[in-house]
mmCIF file of C-alpha atoms and ligand atoms in Angstrom:
data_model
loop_
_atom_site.group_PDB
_atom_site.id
_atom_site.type_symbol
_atom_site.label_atom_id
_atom_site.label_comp_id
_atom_site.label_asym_id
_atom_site.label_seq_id
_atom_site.Cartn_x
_atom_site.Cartn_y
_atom_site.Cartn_z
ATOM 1 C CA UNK A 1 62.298 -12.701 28.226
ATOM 2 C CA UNK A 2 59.539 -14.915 30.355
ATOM 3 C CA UNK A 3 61.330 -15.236 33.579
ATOM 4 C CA UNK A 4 58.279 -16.953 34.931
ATOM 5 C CA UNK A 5 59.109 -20.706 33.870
ATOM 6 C CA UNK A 6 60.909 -23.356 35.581
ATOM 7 C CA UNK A 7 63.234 -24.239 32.089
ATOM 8 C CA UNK A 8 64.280 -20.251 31.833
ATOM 9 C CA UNK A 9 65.044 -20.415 35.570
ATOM 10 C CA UNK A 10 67.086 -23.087 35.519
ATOM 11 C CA UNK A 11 68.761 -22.356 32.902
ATOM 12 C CA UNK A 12 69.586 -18.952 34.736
ATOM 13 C CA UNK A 13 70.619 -20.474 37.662
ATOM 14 C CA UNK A 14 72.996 -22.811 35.625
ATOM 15 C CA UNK A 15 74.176 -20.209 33.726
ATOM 16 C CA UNK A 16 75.382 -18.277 36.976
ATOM 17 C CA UNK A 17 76.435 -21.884 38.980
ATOM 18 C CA UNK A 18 73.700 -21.069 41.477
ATOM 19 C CA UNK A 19 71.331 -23.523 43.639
ATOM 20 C CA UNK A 20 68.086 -21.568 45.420
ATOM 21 C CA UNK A 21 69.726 -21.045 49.098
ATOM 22 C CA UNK A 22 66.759 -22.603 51.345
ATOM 23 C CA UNK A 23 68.351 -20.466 54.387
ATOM 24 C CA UNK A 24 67.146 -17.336 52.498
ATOM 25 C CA UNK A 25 63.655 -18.807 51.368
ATOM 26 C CA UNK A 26 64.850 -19.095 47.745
ATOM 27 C CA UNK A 27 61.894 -20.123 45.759
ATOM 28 C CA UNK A 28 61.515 -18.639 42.856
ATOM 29 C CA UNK A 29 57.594 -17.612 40.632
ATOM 30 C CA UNK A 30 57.671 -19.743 37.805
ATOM 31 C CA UNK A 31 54.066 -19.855 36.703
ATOM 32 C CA UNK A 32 52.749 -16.821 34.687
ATOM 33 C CA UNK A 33 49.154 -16.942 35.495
ATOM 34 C CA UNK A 34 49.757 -16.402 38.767
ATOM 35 C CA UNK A 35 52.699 -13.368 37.668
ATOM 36 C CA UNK A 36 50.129 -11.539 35.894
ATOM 37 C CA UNK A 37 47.145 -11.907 38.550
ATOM 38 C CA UNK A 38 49.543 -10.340 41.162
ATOM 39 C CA UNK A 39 50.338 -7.354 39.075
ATOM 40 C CA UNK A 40 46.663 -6.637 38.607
ATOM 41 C CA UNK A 41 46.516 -6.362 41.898
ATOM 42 C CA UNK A 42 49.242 -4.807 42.570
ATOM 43 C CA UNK A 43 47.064 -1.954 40.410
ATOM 44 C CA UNK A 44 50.253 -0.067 39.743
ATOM 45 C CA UNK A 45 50.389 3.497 37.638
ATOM 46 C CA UNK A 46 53.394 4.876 35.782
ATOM 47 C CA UNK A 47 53.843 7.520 39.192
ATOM 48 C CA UNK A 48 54.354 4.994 41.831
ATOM 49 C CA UNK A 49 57.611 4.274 43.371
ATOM 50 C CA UNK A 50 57.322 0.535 44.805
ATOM 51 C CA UNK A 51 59.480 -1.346 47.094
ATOM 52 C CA UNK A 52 60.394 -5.206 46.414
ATOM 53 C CA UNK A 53 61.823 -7.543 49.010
ATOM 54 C CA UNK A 54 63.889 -10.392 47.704
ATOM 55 C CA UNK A 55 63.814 -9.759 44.082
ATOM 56 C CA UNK A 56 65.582 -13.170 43.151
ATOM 57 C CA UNK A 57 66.240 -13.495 39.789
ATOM 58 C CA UNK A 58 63.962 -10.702 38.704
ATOM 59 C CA UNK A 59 60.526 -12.440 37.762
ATOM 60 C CA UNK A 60 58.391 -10.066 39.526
ATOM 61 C CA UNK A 61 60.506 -6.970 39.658
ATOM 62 C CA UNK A 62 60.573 -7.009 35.605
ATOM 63 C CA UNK A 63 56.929 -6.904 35.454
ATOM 64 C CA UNK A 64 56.463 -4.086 38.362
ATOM 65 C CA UNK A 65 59.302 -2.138 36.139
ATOM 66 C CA UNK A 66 57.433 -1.784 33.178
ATOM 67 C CA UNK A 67 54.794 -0.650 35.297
ATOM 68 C CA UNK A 68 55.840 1.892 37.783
ATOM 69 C CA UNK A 69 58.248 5.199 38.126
ATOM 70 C CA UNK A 70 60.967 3.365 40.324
ATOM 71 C CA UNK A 71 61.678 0.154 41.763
ATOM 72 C CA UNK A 72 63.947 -0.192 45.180
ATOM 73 C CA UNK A 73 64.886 -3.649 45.121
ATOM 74 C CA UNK A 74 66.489 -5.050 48.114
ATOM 75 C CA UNK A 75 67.992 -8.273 48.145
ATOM 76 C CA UNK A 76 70.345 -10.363 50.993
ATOM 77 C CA UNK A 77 72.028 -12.570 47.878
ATOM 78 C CA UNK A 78 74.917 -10.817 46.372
ATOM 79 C CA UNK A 79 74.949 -13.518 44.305
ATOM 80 C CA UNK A 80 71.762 -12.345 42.481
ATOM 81 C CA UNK A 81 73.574 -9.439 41.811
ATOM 82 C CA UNK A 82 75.019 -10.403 38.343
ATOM 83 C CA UNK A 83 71.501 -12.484 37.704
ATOM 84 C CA UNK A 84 69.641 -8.899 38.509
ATOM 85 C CA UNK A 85 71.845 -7.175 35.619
ATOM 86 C CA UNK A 86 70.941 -9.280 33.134
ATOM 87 C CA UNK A 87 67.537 -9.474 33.581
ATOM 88 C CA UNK A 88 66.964 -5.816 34.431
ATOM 89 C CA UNK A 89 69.159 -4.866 31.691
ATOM 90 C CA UNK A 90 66.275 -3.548 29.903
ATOM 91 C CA UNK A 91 64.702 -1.572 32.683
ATOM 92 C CA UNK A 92 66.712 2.019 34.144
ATOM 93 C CA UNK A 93 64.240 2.188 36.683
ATOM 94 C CA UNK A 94 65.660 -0.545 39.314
ATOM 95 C CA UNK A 95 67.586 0.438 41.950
ATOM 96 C CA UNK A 96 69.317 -2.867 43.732
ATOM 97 C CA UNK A 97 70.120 -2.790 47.104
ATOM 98 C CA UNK A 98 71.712 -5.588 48.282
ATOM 99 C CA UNK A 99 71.479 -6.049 52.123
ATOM 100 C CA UNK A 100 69.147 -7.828 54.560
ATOM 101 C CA UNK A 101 65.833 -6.310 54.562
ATOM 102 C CA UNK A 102 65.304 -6.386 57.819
ATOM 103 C CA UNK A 103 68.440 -3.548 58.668
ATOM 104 C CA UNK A 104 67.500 -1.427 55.939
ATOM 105 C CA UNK A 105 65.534 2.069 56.476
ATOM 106 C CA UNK A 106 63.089 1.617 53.367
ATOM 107 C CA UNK A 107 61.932 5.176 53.758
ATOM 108 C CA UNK A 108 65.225 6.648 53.705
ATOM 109 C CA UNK A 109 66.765 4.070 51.067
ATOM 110 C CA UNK A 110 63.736 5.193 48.788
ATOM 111 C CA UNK A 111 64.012 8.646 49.009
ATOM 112 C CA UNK A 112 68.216 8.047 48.473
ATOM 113 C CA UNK A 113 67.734 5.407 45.445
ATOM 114 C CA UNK A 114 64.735 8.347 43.701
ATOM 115 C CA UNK A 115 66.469 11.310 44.899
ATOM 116 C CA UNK A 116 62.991 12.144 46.533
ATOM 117 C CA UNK A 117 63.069 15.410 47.761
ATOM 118 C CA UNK A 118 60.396 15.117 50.072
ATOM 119 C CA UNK A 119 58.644 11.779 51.675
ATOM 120 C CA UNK A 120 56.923 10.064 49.160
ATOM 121 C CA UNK A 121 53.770 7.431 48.713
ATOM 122 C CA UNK A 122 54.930 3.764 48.174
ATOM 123 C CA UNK A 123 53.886 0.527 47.420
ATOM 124 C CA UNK A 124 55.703 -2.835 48.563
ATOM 125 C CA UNK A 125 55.200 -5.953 45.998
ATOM 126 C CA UNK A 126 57.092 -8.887 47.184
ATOM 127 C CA UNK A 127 57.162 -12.845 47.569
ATOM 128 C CA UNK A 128 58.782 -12.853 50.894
ATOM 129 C CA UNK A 129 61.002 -15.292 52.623
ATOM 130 C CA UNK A 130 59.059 -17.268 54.911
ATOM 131 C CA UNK A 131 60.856 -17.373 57.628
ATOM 132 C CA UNK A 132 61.316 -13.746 58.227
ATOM 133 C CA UNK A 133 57.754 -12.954 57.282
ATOM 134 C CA UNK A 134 56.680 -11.545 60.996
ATOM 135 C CA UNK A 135 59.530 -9.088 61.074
ATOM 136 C CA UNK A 136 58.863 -7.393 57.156
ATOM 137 C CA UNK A 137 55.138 -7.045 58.054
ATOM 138 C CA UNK A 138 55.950 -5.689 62.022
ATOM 139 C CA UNK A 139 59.058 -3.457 59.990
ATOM 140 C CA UNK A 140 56.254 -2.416 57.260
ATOM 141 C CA UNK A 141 53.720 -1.507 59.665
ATOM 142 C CA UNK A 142 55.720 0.289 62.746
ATOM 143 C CA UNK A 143 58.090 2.094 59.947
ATOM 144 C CA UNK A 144 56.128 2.420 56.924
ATOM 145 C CA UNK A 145 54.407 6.214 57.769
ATOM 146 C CA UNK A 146 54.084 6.857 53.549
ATOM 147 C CA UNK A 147 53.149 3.083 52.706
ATOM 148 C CA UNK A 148 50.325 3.230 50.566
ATOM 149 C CA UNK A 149 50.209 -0.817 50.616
ATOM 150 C CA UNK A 150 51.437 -3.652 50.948
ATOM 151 C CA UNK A 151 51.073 -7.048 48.395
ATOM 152 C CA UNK A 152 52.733 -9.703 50.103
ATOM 153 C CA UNK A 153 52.856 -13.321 48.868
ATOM 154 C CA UNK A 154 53.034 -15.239 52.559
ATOM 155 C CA UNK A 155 52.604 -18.868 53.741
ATOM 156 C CA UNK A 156 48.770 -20.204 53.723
ATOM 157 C CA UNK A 157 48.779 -20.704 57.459
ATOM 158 C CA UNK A 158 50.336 -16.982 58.216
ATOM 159 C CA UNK A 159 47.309 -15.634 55.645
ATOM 160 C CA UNK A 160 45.219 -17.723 58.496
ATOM 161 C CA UNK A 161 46.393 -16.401 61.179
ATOM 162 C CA UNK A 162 45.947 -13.005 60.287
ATOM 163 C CA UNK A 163 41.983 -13.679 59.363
ATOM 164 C CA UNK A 164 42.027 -15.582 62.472
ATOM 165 C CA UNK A 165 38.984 -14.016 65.179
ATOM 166 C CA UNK A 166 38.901 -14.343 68.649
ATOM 167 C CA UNK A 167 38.695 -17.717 70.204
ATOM 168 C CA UNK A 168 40.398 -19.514 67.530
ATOM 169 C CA UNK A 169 44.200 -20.711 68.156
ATOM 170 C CA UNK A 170 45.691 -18.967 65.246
ATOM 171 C CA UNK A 171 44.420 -15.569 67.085
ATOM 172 C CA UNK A 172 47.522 -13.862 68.293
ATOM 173 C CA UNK A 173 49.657 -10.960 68.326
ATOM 174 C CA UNK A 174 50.356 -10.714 64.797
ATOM 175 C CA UNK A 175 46.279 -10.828 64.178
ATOM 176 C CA UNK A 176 45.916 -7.859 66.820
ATOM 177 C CA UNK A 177 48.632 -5.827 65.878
ATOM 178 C CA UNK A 178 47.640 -5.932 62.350
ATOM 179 C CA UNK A 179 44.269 -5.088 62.835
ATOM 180 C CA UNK A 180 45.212 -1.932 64.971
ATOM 181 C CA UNK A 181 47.368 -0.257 61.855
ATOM 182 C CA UNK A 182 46.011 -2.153 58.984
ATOM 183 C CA UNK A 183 43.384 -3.158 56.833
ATOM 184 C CA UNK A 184 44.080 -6.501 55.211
ATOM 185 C CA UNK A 185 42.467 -8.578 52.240
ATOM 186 C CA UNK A 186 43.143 -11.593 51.462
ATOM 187 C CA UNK A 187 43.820 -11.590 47.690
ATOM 188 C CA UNK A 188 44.156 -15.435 46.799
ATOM 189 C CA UNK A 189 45.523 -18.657 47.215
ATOM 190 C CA UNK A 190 48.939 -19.712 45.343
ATOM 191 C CA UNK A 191 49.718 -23.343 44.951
ATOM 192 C CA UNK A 192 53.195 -24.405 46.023
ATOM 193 C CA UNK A 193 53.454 -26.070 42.377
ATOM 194 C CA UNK A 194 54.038 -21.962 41.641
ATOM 195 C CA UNK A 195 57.320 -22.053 42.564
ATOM 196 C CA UNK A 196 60.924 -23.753 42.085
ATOM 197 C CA UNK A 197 61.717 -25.245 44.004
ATOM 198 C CA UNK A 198 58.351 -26.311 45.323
ATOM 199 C CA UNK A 199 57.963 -25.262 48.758
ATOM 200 C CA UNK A 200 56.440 -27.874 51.513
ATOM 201 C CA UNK A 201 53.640 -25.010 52.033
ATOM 202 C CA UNK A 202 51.593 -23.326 49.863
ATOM 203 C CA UNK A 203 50.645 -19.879 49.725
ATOM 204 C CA UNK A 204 48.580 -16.746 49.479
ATOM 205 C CA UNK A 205 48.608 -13.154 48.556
ATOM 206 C CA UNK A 206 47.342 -11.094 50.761
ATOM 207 C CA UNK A 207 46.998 -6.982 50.206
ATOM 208 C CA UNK A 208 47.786 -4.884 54.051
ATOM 209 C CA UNK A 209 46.532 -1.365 53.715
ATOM 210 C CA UNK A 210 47.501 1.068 56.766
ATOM 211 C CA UNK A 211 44.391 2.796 58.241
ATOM 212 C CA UNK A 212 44.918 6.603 56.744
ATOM 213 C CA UNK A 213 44.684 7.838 59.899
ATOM 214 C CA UNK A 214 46.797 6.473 62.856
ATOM 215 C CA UNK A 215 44.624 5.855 66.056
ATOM 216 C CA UNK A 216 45.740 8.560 69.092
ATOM 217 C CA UNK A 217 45.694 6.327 72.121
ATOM 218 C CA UNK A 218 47.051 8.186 75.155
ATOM 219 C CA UNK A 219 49.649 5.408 75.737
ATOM 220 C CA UNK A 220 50.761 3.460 72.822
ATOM 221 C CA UNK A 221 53.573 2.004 74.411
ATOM 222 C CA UNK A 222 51.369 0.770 77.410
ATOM 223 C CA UNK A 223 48.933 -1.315 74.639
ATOM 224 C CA UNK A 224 51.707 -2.664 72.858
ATOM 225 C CA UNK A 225 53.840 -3.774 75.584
ATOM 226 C CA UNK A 226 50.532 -5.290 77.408
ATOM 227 C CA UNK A 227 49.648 -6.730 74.160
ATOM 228 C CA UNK A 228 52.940 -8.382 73.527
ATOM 229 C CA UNK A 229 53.234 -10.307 77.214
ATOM 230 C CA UNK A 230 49.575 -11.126 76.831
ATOM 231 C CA UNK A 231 50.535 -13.241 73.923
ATOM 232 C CA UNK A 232 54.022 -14.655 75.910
ATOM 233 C CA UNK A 233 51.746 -15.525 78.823
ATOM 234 C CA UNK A 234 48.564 -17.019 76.489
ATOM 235 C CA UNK A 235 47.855 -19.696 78.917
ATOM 236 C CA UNK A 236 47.533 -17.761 81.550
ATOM 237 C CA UNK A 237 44.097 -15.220 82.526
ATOM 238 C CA UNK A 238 44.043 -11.800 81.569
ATOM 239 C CA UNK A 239 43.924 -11.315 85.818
ATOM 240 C CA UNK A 240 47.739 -12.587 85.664
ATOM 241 C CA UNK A 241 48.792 -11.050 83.185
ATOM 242 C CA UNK A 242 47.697 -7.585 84.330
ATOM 243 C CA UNK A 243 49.185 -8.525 87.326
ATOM 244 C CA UNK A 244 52.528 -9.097 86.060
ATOM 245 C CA UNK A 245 52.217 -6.022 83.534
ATOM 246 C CA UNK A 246 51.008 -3.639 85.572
ATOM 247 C CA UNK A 247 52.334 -5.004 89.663
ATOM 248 C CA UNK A 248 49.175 -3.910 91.145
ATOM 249 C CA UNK A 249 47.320 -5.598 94.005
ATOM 250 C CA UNK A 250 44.915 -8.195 92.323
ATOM 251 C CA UNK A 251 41.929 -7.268 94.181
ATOM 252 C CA UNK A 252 42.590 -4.206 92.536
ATOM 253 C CA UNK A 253 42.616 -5.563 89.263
ATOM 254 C CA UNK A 254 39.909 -7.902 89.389
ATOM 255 C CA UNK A 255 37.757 -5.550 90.169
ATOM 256 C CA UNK A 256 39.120 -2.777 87.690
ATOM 257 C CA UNK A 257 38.470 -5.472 84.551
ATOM 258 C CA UNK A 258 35.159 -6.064 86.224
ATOM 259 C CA UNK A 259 34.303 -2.055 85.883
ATOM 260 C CA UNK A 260 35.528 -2.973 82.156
ATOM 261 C CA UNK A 261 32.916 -5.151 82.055
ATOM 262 C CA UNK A 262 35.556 -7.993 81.260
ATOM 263 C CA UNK A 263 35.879 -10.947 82.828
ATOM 264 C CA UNK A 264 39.325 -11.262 84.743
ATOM 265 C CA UNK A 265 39.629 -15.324 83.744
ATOM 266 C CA UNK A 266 39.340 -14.509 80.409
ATOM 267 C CA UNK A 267 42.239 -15.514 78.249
ATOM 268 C CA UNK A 268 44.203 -13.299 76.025
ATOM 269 C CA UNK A 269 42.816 -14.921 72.856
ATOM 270 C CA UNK A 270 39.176 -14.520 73.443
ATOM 271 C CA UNK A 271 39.573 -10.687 74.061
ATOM 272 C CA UNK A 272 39.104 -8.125 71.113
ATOM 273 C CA UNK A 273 41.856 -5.095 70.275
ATOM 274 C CA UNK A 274 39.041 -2.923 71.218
ATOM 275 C CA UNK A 275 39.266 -4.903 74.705
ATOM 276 C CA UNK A 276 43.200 -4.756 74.976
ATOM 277 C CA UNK A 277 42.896 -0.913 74.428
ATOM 278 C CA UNK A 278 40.750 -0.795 76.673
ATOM 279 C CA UNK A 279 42.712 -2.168 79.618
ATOM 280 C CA UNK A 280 45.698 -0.366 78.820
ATOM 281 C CA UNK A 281 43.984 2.814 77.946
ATOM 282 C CA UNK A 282 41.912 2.864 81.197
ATOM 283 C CA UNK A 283 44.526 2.107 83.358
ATOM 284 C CA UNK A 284 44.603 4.881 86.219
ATOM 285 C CA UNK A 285 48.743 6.013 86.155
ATOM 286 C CA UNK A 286 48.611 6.989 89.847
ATOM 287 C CA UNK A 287 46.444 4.397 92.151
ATOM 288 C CA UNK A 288 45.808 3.462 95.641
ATOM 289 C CA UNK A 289 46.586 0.194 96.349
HETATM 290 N N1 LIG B 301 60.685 -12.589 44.340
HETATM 291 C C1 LIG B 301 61.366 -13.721 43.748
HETATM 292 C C2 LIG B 301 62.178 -14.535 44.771
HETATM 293 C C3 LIG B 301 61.389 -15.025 45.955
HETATM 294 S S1 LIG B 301 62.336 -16.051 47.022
HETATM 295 C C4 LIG B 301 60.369 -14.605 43.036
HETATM 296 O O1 LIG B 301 59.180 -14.477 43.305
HETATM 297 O O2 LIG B 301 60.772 -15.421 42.223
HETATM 298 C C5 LIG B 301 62.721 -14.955 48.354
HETATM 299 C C6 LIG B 301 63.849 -13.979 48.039
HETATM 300 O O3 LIG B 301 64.130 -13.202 49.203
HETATM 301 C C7 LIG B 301 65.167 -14.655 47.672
HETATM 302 O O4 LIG B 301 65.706 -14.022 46.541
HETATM 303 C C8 LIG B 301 66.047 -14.439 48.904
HETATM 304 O O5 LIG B 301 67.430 -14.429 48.604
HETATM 305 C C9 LIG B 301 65.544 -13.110 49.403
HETATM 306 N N2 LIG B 301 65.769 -12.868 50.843
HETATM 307 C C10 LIG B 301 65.778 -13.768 51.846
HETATM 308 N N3 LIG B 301 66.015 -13.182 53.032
HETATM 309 C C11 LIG B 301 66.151 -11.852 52.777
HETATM 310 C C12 LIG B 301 66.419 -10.710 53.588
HETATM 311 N N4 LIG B 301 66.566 -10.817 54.893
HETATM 312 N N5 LIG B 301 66.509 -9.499 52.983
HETATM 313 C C13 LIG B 301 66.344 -9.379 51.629
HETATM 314 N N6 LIG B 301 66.095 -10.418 50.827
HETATM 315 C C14 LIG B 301 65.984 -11.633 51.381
#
């Protein structure tokens, strides 16, 4: 069965008395070019167990089926459920889990779903919802110790604000935090005239590929949570915002980012992660002020 086509879709959907739910992103592949380009890259072997957010109707989870050992699909639609039997009739290698993404352990439901007896290497392959697209990657990348990758179809301007360097507006916390566990390609573009029903963005695939070896910083939580109001407080100089992260005298300060060699009326979004760590890292625990 080609699921990838707008007639077999909607004749699905008909079939089942369904409409694509906009609150839950619902727009569906229906253009196999673009199916078969993300498999390639997906580069999946027979031994890989691969996680799929918002499965839909089953276009893309089909295709990683025939391709992989398992498939944990995890869908917030019960309504799909029915849809997801038919169409994965043919495959006994889908597990469906229907339940928001975002509350689900994927480690945990993988290694239930496979009976894994020990933690296992995974992929994730999914056209995400847009408008919980921060959260999966953040989930994927604080959770996801065993994730081998991640192939993520995301909006055009999210793929740009991951690229995004220093100085530009699109540079943010998102850009930085990705860049401190990740590695991340961007794959290729995917016209909106991909989907049903067409979305008012277009997209791109992008591939996000955990460093293998997690960086030791001596105070992870102190980066992140620096990191995090530096990107509340944008406007503001990185002077302030040490102030109000850290409550120290700003003398104090200004003269510890000058030791840094950084400018203390810089603003968060001209400063480098290697800069952020920096500050945080540096930071003496007890001080004189
Ligand atoms: N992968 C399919 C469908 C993409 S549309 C395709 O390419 O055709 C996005 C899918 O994510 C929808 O099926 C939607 O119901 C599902 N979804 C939306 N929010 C979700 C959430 N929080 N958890 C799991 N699935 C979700």
């Amino acid at each position: 069965m080609n699921l990838a086509s707008k007639t077999e879709i909607k004749k699905i959907l008909h079939r089942y008395e369904k409409h694509p739910q906009k609150k839950w992103g619902q727009n569906f592949l229906v253009d196999s070019n673009i199916l078969h380009k993300i498999i390639e890259f997906a580069e999946l072997s027979p031994e890989d167990y691969v996680i799929e957010i918002g499965p839909g109707i089953g276009v893309l989870t089909q295709e990683i089926a025939a391709r992989s050992r398992g498939v944990l699909a995890i869908e917030i639609d019960s309504g799909m459920q029915q849809v997801l039997v038919e169409t994965l009739a043919e495959y006994n290698n889908c597990h469906l889990v229907i339940s928001d993404v975002l509350k689900v352990d994927l480690e945990q439901e993988l290694s239930r779903s496979f009976a894994l007896e020990k933690p296992t290497l995974y992929k994730v392959c999914a056209n995400i919802p847009y408008n919980i697209t921060t959260p999966i990657i953040f989930q994927l990348l604080e959770k996801g110790s065993h994730l081998e990758y991640a192939l993520l179809m995301v909006q055009k301007e999210l793929a740009q604000r991951i690229k995004a360097k220093p100085g530009s507006k699109d540079y943010g916390l998102l850009t930085l935090m990705l860049q401190y566990y990740a590695r991340v390609e961007y794959m290729m573009d995917i016209s909106r005239t991909c989907f049903y029903p067409a979305p008012e963005v277009d997209s791109a695939l992008i591939k996000i590929q955990p460093h293998s070896s997690t960086r030791q910083l001596k105070n992870e939580a102190g980066f992140k949570s620096l990191v995090r109001r530096a990107f509340q407080m944008r406007r503001k100089t990185i002077l302030n915002i040490c102030w109000a992260e850290f409550r120290a005298d700003k003398d104090f300060i200004r003269s510890y980012l000058e030791k840094l060699g950084l400018d203390s009326n810089s603003r968060p979004e001209s400063l480098t992660l290697e800069e952020f760590i920096c500050i945080s890292e540096n930071w003496p625990e007890s001080r004189e002020i």
